[in-house]
Short mmCIF file of C-alpha atoms and ligand atoms in Angstrom, two decimals:
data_model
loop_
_atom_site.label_atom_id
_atom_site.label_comp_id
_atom_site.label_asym_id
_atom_site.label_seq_id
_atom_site.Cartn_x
_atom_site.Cartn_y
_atom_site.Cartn_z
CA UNK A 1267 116.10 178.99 -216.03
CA UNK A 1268 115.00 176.87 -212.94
CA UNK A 1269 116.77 176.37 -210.07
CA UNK A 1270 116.71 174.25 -206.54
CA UNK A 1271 118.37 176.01 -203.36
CA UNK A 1272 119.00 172.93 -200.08
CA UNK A 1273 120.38 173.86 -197.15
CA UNK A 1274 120.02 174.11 -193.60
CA UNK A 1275 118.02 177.18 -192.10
CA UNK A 1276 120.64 179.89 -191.99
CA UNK A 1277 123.09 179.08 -194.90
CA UNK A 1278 122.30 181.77 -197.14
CA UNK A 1279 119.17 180.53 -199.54
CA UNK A 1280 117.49 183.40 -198.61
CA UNK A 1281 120.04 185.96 -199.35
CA UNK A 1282 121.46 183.72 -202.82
CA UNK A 1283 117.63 183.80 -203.85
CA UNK A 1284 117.51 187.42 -203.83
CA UNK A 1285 120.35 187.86 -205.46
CA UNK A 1286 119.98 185.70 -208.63
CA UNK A 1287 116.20 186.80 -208.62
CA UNK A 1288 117.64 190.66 -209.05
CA UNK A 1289 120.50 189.53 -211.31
CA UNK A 1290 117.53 187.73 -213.78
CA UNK A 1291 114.81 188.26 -213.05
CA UNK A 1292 113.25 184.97 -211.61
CA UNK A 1293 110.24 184.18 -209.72
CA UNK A 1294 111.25 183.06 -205.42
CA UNK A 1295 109.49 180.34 -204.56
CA UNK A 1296 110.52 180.19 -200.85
CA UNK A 1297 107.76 177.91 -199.07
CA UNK A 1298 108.68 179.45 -195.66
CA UNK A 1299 108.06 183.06 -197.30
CA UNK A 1300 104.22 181.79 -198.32
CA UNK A 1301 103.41 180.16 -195.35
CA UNK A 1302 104.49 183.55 -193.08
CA UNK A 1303 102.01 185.31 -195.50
CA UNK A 1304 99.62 183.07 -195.25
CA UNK A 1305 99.99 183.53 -191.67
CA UNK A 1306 100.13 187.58 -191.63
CA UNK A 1307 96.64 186.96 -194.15
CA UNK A 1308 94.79 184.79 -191.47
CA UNK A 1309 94.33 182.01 -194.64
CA UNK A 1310 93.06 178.51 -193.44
CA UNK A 1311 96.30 177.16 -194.53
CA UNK A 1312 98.46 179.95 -192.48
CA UNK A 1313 96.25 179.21 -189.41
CA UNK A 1314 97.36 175.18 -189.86
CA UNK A 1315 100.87 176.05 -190.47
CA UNK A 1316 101.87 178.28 -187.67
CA UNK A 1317 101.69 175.79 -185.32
CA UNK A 1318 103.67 173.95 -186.80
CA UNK A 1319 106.34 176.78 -187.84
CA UNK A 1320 106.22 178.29 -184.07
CA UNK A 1321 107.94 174.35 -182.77
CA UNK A 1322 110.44 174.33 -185.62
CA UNK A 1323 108.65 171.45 -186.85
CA UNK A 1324 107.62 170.91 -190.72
CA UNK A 1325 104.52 171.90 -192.24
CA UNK A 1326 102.82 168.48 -193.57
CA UNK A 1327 103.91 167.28 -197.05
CA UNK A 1328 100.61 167.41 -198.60
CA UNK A 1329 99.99 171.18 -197.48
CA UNK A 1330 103.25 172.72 -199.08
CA UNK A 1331 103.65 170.02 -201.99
CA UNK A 1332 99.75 171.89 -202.84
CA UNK A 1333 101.04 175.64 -202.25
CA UNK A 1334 104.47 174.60 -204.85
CA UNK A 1335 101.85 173.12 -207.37
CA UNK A 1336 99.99 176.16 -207.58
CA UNK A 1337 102.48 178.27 -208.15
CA UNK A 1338 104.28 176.29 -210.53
CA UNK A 1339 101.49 176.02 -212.49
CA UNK A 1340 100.95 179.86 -212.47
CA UNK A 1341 104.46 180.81 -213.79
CA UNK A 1342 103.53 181.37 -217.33
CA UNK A 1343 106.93 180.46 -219.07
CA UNK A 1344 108.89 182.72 -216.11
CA UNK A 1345 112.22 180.90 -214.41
CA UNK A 1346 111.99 180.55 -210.83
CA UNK A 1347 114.26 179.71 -207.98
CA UNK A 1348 113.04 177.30 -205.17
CA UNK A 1349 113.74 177.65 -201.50
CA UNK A 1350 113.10 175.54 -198.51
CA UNK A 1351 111.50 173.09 -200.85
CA UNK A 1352 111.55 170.13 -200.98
CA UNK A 1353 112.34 169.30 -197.88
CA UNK A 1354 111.31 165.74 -197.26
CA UNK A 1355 111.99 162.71 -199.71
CA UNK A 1356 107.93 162.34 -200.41
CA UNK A 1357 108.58 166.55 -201.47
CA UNK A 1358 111.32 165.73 -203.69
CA UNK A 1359 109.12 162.45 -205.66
CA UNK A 1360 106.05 164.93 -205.66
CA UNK A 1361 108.25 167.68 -207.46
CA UNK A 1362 109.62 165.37 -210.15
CA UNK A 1363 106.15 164.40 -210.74
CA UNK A 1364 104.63 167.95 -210.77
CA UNK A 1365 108.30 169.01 -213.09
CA UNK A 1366 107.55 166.12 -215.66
CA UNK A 1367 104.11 167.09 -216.26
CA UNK A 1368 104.55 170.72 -216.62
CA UNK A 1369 107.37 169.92 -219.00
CA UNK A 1370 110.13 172.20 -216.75
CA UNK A 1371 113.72 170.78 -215.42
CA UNK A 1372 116.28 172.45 -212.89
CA UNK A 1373 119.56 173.61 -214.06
CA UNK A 1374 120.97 173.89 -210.75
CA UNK A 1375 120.67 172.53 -207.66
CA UNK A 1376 122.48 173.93 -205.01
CA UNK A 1377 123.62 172.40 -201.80
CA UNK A 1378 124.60 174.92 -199.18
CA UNK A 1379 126.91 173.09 -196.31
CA UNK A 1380 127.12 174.99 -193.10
CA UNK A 1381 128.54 173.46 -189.84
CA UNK A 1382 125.90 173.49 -186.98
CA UNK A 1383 127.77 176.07 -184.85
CA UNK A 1384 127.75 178.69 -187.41
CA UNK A 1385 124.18 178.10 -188.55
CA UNK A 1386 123.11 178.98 -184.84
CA UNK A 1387 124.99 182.22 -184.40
CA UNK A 1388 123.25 183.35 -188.28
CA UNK A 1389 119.72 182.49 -187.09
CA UNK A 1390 120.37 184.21 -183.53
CA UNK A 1391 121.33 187.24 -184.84
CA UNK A 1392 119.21 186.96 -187.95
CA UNK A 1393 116.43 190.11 -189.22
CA UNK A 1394 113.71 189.76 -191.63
CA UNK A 1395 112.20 192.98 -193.44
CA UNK A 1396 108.30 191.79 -192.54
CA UNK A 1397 107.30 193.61 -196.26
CA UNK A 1398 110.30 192.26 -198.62
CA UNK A 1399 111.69 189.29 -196.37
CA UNK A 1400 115.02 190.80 -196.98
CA UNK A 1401 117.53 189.65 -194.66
CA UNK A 1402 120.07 191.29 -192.57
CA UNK A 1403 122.76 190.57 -189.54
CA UNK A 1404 121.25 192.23 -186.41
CA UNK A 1405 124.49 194.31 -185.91
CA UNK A 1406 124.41 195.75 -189.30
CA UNK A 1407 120.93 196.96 -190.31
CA UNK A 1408 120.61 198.99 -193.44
CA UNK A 1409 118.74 202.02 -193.54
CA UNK A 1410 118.09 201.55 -197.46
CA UNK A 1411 114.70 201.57 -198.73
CA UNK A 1412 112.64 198.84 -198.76
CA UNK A 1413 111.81 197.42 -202.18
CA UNK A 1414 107.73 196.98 -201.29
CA UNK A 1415 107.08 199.99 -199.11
CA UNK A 1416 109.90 202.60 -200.16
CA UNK A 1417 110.62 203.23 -196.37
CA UNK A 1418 113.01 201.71 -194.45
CA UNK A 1419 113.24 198.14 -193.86
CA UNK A 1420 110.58 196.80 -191.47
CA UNK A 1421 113.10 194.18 -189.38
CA UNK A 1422 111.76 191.97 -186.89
CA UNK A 1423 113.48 188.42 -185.57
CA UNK A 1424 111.30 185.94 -186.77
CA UNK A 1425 109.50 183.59 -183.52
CA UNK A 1426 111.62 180.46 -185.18
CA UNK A 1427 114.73 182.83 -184.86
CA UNK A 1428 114.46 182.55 -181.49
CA UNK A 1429 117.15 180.54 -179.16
CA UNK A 1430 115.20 177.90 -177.92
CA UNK A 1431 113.47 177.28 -181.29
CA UNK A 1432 116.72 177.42 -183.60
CA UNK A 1433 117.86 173.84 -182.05
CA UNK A 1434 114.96 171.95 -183.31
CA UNK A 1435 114.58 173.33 -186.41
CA UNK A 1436 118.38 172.33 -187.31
CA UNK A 1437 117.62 168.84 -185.41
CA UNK A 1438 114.39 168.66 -188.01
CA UNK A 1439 116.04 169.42 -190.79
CA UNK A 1440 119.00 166.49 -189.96
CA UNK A 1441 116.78 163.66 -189.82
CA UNK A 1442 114.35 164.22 -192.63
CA UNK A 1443 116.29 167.16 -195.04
CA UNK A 1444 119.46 165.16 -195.39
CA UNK A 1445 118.25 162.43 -197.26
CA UNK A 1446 116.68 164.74 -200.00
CA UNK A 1447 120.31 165.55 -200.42
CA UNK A 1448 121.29 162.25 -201.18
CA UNK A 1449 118.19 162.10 -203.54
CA UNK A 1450 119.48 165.01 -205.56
CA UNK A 1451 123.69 164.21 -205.18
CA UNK A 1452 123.91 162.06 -208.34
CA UNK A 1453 121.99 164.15 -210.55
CA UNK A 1454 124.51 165.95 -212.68
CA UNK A 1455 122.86 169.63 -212.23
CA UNK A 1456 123.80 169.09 -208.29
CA UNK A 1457 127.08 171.32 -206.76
CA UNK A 1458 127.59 171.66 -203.20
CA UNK A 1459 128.84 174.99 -202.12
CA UNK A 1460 130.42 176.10 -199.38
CA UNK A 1461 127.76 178.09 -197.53
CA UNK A 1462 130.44 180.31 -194.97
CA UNK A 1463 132.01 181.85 -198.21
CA UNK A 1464 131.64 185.26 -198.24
CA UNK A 1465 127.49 186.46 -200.23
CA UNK A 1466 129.47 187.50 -203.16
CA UNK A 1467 131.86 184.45 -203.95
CA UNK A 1468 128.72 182.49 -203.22
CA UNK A 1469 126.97 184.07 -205.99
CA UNK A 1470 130.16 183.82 -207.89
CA UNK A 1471 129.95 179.98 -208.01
CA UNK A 1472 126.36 180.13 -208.67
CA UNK A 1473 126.28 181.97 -211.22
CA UNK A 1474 129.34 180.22 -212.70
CA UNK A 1475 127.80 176.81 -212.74
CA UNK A 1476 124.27 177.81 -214.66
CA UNK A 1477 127.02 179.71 -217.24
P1 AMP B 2724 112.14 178.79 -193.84
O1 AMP B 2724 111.69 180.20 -193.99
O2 AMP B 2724 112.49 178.14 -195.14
O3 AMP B 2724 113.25 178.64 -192.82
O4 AMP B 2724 110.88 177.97 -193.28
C1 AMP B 2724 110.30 178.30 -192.05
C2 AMP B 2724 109.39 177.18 -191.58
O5 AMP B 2724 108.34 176.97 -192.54
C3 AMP B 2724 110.06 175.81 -191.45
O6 AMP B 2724 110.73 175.66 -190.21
C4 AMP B 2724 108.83 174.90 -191.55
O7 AMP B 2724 108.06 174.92 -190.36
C5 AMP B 2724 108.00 175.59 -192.62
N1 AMP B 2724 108.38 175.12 -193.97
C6 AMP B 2724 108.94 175.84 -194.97
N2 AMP B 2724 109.13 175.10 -196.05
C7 AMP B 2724 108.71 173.84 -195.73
C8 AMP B 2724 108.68 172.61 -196.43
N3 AMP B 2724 109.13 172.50 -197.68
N4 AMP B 2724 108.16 171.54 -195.78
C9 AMP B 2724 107.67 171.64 -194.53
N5 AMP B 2724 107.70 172.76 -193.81
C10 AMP B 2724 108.21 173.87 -194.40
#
């Protein structure tokens, strides 16, 4: 089973992803995740990126529509969930492209519709586990292991997290992300949720639709 997360940085991708990956078993294909390891690994393509990342501006097309291809093609038969991609219209045409010739198809593609005001307080208060990428509300970090290292939860805020970054990233993400929702809204695998719903009822849905 194949599925397409859209959003807005802080509507809950991240934390849906992890779910339905645990519930069965899927592969995460968050571009954002990749590109912050290819950043912690010093690649060429992390070192090109975090420029980028650090302005809450996009990564180039070409750079992340050749990280997706690679690890579509690697999947061996195994589902997988993508997250933060695509993100641009010329994303979304590349992916149909790279879907047709690998013979897959999404069963779901999720839109997750946050207002603006809400998306800000998220990020703001937003942790990331630096091993797992699980993530957590600043006010309520758990204690349970994490599932890479077995200690606790490495949190950090993430340099995008941050105030003065968090405006242009949701100002980026109006003008070129919201047409790739009207690219996907006629297709009839496509269901908007509503994003502020409590974790679980948003799983709920989720869940309900691929049934
Ligand atoms: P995320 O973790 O999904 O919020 O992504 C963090 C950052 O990674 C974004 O603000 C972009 O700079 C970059 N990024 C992630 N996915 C993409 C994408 N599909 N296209 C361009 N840039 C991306």
């Amino acid at each position: 089973m194949n599925v397409l997360f859209m959003g807005p940085p802080g509507s809950g991708k991240g934390t849906q992803s992890k779910l339905l990956c645990e519930r069965f078993g899927m592969e995460h294909l968050s571009t954002g995740d990749i590109l912050r390891e290819a950043i912690t690994n010093k690649t060429e393509v992390g070192m090109r990126a975090k420029s980028f990342m650090d302005k809450g501006e996009y990564v180039p097309d070409a750079v992340v529509i050749d990280l997706i291809k690679a690890r579509l093609s690697s999947l061996a038969g195994k589902g997988f969930i993508l997250d933060g991609f695509p993100r641009t219209v010329p994303q979304a045409q590349a992916l149909d492209k790279v879907l047709i010739e690998l013979s897959l198809a999404l069963k779901g593609i999720f839109f997750f519709n946050v207002e603006k005001d809400i998306l800000v307080n998220r990020l703001s208060a937003r942790r990331t586990c630096r091993s797992c990428n699980r993530i957590m509300n600043a006010e309520q970090l758990s204690a349970d292991p994490c599932s890479v290292t077995g200690s606790p939860c490495d949190f950090y805020q993430r340099n995008d997290d941050k105030p003065e970054v968090i405006t242009k990233r949701i100002q980026v993400y109006q003008e070129q992300t919201t047409p790739v929702i009207d690219y996907y809204k006629t297709n009839s695998n496509f269901l908007t949720v509503d994003g502020t719903l409590p974790a679980d009822q948003v799983f709920q849905i989720i869940v309900k639709k691929l049934n």
